[in-house]
mmCIF file of C-alpha atoms in Angstrom:
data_model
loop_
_atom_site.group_PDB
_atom_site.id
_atom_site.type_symbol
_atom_site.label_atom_id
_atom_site.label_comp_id
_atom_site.label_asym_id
_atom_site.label_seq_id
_atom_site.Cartn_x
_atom_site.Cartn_y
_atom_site.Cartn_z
ATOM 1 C CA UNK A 1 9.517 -26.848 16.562
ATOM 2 C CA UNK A 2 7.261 -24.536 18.058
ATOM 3 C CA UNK A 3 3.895 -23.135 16.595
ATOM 4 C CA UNK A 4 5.300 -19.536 16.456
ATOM 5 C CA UNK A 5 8.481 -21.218 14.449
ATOM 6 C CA UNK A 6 6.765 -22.781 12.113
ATOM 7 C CA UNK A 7 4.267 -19.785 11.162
ATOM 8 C CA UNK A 8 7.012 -17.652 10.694
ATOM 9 C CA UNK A 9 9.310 -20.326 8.663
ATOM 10 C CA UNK A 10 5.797 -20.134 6.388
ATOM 11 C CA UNK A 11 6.144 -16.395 5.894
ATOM 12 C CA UNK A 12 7.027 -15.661 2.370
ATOM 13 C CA UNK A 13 11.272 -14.434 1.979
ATOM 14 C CA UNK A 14 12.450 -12.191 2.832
ATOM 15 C CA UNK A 15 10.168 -12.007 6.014
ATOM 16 C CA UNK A 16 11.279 -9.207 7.384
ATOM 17 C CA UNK A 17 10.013 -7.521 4.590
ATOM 18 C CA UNK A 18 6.964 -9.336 4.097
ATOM 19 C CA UNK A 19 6.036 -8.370 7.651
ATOM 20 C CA UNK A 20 6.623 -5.120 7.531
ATOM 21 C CA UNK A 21 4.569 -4.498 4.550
ATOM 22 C CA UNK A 22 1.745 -6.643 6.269
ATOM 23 C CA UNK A 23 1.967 -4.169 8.710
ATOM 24 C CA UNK A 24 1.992 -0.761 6.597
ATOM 25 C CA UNK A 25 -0.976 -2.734 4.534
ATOM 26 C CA UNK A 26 -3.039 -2.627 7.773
ATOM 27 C CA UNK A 27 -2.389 0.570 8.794
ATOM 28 C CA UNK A 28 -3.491 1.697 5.232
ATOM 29 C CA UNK A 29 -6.776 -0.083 5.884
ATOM 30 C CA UNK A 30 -7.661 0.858 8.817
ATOM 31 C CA UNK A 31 -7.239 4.751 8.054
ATOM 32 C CA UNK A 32 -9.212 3.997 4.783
ATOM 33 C CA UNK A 33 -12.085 2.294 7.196
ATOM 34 C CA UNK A 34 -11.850 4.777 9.522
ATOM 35 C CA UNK A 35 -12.596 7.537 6.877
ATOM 36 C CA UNK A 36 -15.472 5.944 5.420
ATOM 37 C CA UNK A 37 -16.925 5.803 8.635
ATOM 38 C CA UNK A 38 -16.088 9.176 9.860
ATOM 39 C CA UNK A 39 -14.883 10.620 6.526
ATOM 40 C CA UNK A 40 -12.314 13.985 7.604
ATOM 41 C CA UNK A 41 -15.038 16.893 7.940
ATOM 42 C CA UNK A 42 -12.708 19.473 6.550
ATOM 43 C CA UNK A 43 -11.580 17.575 3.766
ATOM 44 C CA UNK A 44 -14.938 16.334 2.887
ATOM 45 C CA UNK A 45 -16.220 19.694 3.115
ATOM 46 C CA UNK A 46 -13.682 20.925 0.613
ATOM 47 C CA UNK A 47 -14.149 17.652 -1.709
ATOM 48 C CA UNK A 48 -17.359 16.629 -1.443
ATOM 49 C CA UNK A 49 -18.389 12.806 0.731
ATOM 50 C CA UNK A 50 -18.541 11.307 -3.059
ATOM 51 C CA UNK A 51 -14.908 11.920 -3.600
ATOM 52 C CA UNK A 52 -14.242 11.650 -0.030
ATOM 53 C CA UNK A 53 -15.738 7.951 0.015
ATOM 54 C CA UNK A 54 -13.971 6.852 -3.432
ATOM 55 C CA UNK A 55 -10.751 7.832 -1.701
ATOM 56 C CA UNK A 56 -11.583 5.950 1.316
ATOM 57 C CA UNK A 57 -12.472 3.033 -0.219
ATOM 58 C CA UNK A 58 -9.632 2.544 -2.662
ATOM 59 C CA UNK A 59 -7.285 2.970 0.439
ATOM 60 C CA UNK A 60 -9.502 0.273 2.365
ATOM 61 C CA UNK A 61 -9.552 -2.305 -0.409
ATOM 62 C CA UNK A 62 -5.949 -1.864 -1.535
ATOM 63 C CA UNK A 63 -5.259 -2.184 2.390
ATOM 64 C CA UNK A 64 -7.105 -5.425 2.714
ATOM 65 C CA UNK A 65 -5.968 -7.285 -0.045
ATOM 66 C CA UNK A 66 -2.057 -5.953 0.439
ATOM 67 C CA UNK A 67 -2.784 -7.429 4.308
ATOM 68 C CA UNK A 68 -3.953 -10.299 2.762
ATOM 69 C CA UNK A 69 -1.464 -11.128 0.094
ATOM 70 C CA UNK A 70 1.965 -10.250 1.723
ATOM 71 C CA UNK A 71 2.427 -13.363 4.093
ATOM 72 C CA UNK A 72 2.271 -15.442 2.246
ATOM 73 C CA UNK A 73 3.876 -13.625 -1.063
ATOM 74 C CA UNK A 74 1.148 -13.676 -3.472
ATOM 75 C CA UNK A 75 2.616 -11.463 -5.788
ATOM 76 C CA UNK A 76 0.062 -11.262 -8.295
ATOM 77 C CA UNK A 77 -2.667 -10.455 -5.982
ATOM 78 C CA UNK A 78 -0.319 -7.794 -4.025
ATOM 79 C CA UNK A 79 -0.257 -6.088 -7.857
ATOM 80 C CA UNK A 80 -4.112 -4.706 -7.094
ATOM 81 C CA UNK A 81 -3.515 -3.255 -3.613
ATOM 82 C CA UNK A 82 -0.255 -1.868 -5.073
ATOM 83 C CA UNK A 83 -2.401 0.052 -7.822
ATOM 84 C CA UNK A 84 -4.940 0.460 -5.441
ATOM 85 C CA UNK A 85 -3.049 2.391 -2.753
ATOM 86 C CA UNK A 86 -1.053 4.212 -6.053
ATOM 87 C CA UNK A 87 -4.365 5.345 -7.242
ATOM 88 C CA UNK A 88 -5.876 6.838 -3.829
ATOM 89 C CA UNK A 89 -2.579 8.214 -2.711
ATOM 90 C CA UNK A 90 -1.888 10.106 -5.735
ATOM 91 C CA UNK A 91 -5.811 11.501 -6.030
ATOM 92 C CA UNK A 92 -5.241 12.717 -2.403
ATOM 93 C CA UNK A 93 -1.659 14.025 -3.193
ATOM 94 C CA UNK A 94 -3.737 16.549 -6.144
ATOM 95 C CA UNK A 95 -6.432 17.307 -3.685
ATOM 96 C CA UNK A 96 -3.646 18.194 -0.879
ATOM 97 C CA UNK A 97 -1.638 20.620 -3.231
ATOM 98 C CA UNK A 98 -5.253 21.766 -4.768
ATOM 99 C CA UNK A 99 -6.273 22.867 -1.182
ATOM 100 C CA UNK A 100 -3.015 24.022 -0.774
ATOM 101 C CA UNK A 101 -2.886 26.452 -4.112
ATOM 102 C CA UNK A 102 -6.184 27.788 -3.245
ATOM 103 C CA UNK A 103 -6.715 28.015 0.526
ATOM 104 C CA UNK A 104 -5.473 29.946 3.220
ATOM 105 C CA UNK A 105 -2.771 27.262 4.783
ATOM 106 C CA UNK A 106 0.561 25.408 4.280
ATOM 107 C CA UNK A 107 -0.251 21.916 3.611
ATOM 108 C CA UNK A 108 3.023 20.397 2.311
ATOM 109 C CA UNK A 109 4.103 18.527 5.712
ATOM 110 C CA UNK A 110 0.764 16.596 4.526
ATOM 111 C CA UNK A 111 1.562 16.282 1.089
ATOM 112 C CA UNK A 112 5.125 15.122 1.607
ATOM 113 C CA UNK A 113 3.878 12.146 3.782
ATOM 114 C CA UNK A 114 1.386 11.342 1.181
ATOM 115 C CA UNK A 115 3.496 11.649 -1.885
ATOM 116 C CA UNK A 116 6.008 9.221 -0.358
ATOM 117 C CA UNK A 117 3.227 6.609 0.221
ATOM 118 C CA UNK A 118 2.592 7.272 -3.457
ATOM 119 C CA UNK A 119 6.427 7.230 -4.613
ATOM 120 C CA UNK A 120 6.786 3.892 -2.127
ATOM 121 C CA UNK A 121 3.892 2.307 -4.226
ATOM 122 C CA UNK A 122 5.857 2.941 -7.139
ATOM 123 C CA UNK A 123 8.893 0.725 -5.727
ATOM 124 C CA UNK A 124 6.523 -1.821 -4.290
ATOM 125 C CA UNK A 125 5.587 -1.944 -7.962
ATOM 126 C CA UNK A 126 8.927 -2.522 -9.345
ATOM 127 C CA UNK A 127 9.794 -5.506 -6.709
ATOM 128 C CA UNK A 128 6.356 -7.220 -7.502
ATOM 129 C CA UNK A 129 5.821 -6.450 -11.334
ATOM 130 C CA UNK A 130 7.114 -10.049 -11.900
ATOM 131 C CA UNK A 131 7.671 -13.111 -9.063
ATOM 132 C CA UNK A 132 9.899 -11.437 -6.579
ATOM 133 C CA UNK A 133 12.616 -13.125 -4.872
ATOM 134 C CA UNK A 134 12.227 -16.615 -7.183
ATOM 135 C CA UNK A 135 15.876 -17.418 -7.042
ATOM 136 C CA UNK A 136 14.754 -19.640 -11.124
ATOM 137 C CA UNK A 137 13.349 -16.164 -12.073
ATOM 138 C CA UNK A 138 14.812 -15.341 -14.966
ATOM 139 C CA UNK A 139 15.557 -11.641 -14.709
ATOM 140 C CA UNK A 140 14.077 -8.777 -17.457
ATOM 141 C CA UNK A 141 16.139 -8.414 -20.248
ATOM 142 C CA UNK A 142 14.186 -4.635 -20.460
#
């Protein structure tokens, strides 16, 4: 068995999915990294580099530990990036439709693309609330 075999065979199930959300987890992070180093000058401008950075770093962190948990499927620790993510994409959702109510603009290609990383949050949610894919998981009676 080869090395790349058996580190995917150690990948939590399903790993396609577990992958992919790796994946989206590092993109996350890096954006929020790469706005608290070079936070978005019109954006800051309009929010202020407090706001700006609390943003920033709630994407980073939930990033980092999503990265970190996903692999290897540890659900409970997925849980804070999930609310992490949830809670920075849905501040920047309000300050996208805020700038777009009161500035000169159309900004809804923007907010559509951030609302669905809010609404996808919100499924990630529901698959992780509880140990996902336990095949002994007994399922919610709610």
């Amino acid at each position: 068995m080869t090395v790349l075999t058996r580190l995917w065979l150690r990948i939590h199930q399903p790993r396609v999915i577990s992958v992919l959300y790796f994946l989206i987890y590092l993109c996350l992070a890096s954006g929020g990294l790469l706005a608290l180093l070079d936070p978005p000058a019109s954006l800051a401008g309009q929010i202020g580099t407090a706001a700006m950075s609390t943003l920033s770093a709630l994407l980073t962190f939930g990033g980092i530990v999503g990265a970190f948990a996903a692999l290897p499927g540890i659900w409970w620790l997925e849980r804070t990036a999930v609310l992490s993510i949830g809670l920075a994409s849905a501040l920047y959702a309000i300050i996208i439709f805020t700038l777009h109510a009161t500035t000169p603009g159309n900004r809804l290609l923007q907010l559509s693309f951030v609302a669905t990383v809010a609404l996808m949050q919100i499924v990630r949610w529901h698959r992780i609330r509880v140990r996902p894919y336990d095949p002994d998981r007994v399922p919610p009676t709610v």
